[in-house]
CSV table of C-alpha atoms and ligand atoms in Angstrom, one decimal:
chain,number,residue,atom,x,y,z
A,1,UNK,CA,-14.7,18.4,-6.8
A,2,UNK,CA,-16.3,15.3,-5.1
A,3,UNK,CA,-16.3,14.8,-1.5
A,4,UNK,CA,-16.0,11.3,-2.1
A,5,UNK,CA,-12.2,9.7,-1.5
A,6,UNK,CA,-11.2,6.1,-1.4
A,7,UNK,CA,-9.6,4.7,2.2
A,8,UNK,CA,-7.1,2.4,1.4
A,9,UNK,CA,-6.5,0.3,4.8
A,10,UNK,CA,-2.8,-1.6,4.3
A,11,UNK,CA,-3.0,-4.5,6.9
A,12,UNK,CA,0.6,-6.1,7.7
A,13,UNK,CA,2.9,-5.5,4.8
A,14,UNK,CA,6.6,-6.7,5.1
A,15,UNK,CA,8.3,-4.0,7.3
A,16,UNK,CA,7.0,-4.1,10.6
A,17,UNK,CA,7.8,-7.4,12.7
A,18,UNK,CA,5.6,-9.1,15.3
A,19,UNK,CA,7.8,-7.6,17.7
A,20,UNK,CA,7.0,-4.2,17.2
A,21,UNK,CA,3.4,-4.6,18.0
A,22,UNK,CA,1.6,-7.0,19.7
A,23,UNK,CA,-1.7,-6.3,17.8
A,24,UNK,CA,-0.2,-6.4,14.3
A,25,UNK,CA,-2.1,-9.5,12.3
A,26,UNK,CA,0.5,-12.4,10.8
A,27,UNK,CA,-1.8,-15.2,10.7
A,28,UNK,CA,-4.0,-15.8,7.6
A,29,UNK,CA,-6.9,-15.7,9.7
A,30,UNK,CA,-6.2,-12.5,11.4
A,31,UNK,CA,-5.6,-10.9,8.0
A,32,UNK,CA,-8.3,-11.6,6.8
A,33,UNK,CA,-10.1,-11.2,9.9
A,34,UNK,CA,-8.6,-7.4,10.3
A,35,UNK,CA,-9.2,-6.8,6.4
A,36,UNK,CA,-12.9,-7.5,6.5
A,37,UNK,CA,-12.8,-5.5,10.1
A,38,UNK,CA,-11.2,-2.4,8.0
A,39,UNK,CA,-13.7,-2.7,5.0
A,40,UNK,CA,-16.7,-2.5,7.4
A,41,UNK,CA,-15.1,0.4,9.5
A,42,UNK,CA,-15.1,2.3,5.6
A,43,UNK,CA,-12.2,1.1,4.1
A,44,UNK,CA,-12.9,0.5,0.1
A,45,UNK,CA,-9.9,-1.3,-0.5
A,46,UNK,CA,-7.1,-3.3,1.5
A,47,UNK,CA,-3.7,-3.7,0.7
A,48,UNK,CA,-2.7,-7.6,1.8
A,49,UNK,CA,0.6,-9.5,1.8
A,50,UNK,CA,1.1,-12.8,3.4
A,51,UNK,CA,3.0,-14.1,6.1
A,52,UNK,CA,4.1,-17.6,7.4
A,53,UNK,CA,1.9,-18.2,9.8
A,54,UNK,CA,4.5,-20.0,12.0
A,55,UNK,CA,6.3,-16.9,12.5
A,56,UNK,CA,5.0,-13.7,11.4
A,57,UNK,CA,7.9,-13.8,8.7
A,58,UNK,CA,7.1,-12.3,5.2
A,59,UNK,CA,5.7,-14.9,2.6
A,60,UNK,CA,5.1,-15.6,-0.9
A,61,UNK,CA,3.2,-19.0,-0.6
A,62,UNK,CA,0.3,-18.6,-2.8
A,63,UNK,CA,-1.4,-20.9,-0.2
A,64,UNK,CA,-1.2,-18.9,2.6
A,65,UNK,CA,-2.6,-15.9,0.2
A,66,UNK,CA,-5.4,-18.2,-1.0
A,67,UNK,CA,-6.4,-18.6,2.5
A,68,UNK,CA,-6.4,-14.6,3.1
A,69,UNK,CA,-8.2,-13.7,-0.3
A,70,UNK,CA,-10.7,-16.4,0.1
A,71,UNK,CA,-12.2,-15.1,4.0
A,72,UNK,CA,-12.0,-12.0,2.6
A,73,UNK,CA,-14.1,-12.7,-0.5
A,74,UNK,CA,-16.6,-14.4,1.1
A,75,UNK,CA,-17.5,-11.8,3.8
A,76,UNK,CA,-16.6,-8.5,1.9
A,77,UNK,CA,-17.2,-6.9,-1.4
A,78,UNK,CA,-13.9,-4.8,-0.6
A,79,UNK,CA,-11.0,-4.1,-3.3
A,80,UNK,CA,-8.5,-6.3,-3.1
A,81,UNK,CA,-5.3,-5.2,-4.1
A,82,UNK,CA,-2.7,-7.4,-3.8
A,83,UNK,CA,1.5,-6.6,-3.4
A,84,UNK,CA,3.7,-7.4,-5.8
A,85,UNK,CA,6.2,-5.8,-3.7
A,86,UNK,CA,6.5,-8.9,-1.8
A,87,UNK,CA,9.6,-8.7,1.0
A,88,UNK,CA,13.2,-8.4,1.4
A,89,UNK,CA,14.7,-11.0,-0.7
A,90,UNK,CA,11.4,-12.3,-2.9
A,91,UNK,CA,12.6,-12.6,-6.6
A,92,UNK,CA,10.2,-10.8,-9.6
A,93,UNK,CA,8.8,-13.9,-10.2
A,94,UNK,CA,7.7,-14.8,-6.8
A,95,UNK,CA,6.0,-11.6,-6.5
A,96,UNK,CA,4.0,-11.3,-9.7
A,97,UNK,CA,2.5,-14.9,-9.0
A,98,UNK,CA,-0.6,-13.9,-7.1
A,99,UNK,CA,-1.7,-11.4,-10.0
A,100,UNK,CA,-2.9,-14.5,-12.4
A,101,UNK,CA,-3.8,-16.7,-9.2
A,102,UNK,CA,-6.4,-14.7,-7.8
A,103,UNK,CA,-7.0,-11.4,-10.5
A,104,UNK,CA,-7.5,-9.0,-8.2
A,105,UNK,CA,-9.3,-6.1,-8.5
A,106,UNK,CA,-6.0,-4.2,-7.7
A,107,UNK,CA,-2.4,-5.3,-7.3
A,108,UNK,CA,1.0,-3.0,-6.4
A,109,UNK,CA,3.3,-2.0,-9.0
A,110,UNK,CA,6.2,-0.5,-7.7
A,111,UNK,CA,7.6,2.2,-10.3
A,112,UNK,CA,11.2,1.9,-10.0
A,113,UNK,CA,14.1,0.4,-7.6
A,114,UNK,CA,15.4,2.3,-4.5
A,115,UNK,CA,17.5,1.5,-1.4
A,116,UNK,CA,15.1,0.4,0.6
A,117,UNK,CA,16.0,0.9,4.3
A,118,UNK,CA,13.8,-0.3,7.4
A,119,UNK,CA,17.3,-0.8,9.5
A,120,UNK,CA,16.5,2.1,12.2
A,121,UNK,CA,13.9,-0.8,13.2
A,122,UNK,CA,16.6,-2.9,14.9
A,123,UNK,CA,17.0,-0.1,17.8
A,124,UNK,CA,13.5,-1.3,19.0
A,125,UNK,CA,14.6,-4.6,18.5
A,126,UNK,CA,16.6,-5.6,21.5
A,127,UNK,CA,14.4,-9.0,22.0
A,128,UNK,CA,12.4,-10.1,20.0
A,129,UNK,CA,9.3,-12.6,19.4
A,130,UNK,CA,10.9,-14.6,16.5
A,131,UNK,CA,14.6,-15.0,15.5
A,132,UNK,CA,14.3,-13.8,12.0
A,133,UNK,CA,13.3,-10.1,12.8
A,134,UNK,CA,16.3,-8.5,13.8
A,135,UNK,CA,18.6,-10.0,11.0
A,136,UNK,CA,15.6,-9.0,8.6
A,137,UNK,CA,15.6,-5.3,9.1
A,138,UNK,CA,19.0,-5.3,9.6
A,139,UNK,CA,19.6,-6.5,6.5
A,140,UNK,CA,18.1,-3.7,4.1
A,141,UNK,CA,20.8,-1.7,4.9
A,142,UNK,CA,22.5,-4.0,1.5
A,143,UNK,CA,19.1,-3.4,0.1
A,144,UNK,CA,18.2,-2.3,-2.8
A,145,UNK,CA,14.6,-3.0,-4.1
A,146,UNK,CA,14.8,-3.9,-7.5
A,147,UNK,CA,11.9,-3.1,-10.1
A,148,UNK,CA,13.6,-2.7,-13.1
A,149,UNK,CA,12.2,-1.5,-16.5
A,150,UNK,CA,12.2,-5.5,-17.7
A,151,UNK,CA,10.4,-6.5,-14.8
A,152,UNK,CA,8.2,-3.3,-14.6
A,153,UNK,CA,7.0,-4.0,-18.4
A,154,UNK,CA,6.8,-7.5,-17.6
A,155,UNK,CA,4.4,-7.5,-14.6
A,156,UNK,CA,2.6,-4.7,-16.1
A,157,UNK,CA,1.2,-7.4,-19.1
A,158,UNK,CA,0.6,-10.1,-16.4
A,159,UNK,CA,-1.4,-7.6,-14.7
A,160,UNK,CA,-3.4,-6.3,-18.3
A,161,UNK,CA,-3.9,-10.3,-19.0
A,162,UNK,CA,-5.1,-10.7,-16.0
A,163,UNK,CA,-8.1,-7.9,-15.7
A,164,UNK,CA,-5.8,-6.2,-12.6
A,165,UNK,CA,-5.6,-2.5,-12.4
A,166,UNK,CA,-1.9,-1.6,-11.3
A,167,UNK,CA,-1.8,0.9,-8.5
A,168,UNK,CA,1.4,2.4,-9.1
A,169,UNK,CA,3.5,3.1,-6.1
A,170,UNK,CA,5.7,6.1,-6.5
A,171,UNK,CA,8.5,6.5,-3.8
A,172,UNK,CA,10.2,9.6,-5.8
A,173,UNK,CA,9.6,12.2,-8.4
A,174,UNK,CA,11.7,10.2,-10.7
A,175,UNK,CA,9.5,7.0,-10.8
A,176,UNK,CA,6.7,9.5,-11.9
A,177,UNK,CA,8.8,9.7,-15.4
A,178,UNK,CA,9.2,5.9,-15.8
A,179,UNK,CA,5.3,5.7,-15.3
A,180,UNK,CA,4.8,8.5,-18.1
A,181,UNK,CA,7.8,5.7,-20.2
A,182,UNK,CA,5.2,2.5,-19.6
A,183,UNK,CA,1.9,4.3,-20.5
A,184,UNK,CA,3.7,5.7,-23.5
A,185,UNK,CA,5.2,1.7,-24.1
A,186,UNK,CA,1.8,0.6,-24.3
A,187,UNK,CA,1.6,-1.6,-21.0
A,188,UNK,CA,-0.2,0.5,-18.4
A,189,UNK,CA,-3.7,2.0,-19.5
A,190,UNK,CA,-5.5,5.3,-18.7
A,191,UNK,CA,-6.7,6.6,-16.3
A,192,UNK,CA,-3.7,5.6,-14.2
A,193,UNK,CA,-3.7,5.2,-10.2
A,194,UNK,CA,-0.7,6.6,-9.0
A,195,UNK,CA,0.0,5.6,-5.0
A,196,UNK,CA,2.2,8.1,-3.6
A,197,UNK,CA,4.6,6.4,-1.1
A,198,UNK,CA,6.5,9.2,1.0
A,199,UNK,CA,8.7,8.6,4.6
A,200,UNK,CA,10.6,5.5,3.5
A,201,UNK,CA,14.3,6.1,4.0
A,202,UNK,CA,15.4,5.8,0.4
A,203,UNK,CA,12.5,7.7,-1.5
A,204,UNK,CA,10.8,10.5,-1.1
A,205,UNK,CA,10.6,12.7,2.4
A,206,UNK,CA,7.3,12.5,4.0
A,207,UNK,CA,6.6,16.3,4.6
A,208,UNK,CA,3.7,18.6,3.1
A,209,UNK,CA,6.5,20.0,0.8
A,210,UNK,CA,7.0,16.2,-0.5
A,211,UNK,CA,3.7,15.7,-1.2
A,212,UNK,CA,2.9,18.8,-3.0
A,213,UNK,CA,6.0,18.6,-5.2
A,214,UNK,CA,5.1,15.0,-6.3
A,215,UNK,CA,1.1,16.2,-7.0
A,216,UNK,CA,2.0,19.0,-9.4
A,217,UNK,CA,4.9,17.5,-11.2
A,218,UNK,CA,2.4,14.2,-11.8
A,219,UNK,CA,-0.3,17.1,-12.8
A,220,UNK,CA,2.6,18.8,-15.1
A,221,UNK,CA,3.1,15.0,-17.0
A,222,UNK,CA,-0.3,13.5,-16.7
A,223,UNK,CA,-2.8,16.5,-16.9
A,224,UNK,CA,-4.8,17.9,-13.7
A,225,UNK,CA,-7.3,15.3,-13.5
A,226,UNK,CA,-6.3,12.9,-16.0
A,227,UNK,CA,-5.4,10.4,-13.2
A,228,UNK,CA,-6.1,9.2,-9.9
A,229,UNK,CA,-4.1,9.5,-7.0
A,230,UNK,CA,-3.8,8.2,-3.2
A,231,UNK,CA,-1.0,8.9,-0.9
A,232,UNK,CA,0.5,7.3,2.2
A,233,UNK,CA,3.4,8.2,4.6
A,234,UNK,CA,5.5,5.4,6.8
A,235,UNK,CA,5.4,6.4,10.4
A,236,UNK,CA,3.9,9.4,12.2
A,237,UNK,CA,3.1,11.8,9.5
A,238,UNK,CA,0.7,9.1,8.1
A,239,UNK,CA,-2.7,11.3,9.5
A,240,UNK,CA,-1.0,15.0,8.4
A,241,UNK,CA,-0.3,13.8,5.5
A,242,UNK,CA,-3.4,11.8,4.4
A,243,UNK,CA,-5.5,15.0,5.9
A,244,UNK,CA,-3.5,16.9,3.5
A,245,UNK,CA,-4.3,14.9,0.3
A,246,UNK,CA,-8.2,15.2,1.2
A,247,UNK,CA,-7.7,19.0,-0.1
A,248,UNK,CA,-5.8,18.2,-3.4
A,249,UNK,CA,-8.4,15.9,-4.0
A,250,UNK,CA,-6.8,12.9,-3.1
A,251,UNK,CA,-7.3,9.4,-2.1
A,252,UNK,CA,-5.9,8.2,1.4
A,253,UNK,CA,-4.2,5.3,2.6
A,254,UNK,CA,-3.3,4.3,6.1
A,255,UNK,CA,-2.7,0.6,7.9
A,256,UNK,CA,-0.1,-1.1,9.9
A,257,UNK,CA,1.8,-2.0,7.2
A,258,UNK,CA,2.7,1.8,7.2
A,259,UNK,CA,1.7,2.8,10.6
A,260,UNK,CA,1.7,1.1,13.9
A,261,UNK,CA,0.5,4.1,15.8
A,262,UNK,CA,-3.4,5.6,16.4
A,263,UNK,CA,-2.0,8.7,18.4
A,264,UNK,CA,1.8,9.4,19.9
A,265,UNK,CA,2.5,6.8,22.6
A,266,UNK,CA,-0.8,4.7,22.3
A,267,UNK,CA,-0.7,1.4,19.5
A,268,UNK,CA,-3.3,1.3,17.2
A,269,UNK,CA,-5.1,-2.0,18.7
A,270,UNK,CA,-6.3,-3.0,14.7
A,271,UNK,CA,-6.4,-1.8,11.4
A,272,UNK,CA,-10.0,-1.3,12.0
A,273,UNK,CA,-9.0,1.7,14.5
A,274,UNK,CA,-6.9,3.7,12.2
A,275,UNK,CA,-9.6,3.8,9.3
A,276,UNK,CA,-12.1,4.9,11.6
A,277,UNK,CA,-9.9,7.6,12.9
A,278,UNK,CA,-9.5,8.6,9.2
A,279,UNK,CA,-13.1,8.5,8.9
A,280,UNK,CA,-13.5,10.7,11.6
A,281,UNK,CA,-11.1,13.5,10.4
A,282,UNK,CA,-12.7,13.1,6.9
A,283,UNK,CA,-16.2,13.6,8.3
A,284,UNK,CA,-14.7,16.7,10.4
A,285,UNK,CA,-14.1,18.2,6.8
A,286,UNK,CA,-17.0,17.2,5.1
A,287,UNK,CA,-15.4,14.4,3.0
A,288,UNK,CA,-17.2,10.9,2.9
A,289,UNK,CA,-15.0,7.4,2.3
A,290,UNK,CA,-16.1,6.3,-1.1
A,291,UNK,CA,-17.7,2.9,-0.6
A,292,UNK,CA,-16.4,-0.1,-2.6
A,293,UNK,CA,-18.5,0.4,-5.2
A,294,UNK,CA,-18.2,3.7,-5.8
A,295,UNK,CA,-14.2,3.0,-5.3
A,296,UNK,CA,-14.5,0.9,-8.8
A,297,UNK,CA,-16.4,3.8,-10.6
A,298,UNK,CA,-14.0,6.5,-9.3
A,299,UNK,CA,-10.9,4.0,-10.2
A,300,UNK,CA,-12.9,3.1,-13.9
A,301,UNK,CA,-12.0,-0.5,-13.1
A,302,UNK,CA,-13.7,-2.8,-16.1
A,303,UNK,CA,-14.6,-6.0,-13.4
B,401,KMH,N1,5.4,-1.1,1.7
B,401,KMH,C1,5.1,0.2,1.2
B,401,KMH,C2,6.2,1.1,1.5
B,401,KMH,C3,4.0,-3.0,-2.2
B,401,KMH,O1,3.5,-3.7,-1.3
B,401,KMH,O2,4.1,-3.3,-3.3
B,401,KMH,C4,4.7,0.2,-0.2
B,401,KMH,C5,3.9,-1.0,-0.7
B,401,KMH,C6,4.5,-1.6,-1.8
B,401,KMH,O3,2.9,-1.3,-0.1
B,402,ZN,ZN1,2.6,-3.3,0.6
């Protein structure tokens, strides 16, 4: 087995809120600025979504991403993978429009629908920067995020026209079935990347015990090493859990779209500071972060 694994850094998502930390980046700029930061600290790819940059509130304006792809293209030969996941209340179509704008290297594809539920946010929410965040997470507990097997097959083909390898987020053992349904449908391709999203209330638990149980039922459908695989886990198990994938043979992903925290009690002051504390453990191990271009060999990607 290679010591090589691919750091996937996840910059802002669409579940944190400027309130929760101060240092989380909202503006295009600081995106892009925190992406490129992450790439350089060994990040091989980064995971972007866009937000208004009055407010920090998520966004699906293709200008705003066009801002954020371009700074990061010009600096940075980093993966870009791109959500299609959007935020609460984006419809199919809004999401999948970045895949034929900009062709990224990567973009999300989220394997089925689940409740979704970031509404134990609102405790920490007592005032806050910007009025939308409290109704926001609040809302999600009516949530459910919809990726249906219509809209699955059909940003599966944008993605194939477009020259985008799908990293397929799977937030429960089930969703591992309707990937095995869409390779054998003819819209995903091997060798699949499989993203395995654990700790969101709604999915899968993010414990050792989670994580094992979604590797060997993928290796029971897909083959031991037929497929690649990264994991990441919302919150505090993010480190244990990513530590744990190393053995497997796993990619890692971590960011403050997942994470907000670089130890208990102290905020992780940029995305920058939770690669390079993934670096470190990797190192501590023997591992070594794939760099970008060995990221594309490992992930067989044809651009
Ligand atoms: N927000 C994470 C739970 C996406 O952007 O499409 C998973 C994610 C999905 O990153
Ligand atoms: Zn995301």
């Amino acid at each position: 087995m290679s010591n090589k694994r691919i750091i996937s850094c996840a910059i802002t998502g669409s579940i944190h809120t400027p309130t929760l930390s101060e240092y989380l980046p909202w503006k295009p700029e600081d995106i892009a600025r925190q992406a490129i930061d992450a790439a350089n600290a060994g990040a091989a790819s980064v995971h972007i979504h866009a937000r208004n940059p009055a407010n920090g509130a998520p966004s699906a304006e293709l200008g705003v991403y066009r801002e954020i792809v371009e700074k990061i293209r010009a600096e940075s030969d980093v993966l870009l993978c791109i959500t299609t996941g959007g935020g609460v209340g984006m419809s199919i179509e809004q999401r999948a429009a970045t895949v034929p704008e900009f062709k990224p290297d990567l973009s999300s594809m989220n394997a089925g629908s689940i409740n979704f539920g970031i509404f134990p946010l609102a405790k920490m929410l007592k005032e806050t920067k910007f009025d939308w965040e409290k109704p926001y997470v609040e809302s999600t507990q009516d949530f459910v995020f919809s990726n249906t097997f219509k809209a699955m097959e059909g940003i599966c083909l944008i993605m194939k026209e477009s020259g985008t390898k799908p990293e397929l987020e799977i937030y429960d053992i089930g969703q591992l079935y309707n990937v095995k349904y869409l390779l054998e449908r003819g819209v995903l391709e091997e060798p699949i990347f499989l993203q395995f999203v654990t700790g969101i209330l709604g999915g899968i638990g993010g414990t050792v015990y989670d994580l094992m149980n979604l590797h060997q039922t993928a290796d029971r459908i897909f083959g031991k090493g037929n497929y690649n695989w990264s994991v990441l886990s919302a919150g505090r198990m993010e480190f244990p859990i990513c530590t744990t994938a190393l053995f497997l043979g796993g990619n890692v992903r971590v960011g403050m779209e997942d994470n907000l925290f670089l130890a208990k009690g102290v905020p992780a002051k940029s995305n920058a500071e939770l690669v390079e504390k993934m670096v470190r453990i990797m190192r501590e191990f023997d591992f070594e972060p794939a760099t970008p271009r060995e990221a594309r060999e490992i992930l067989k990607l044809k651009r």
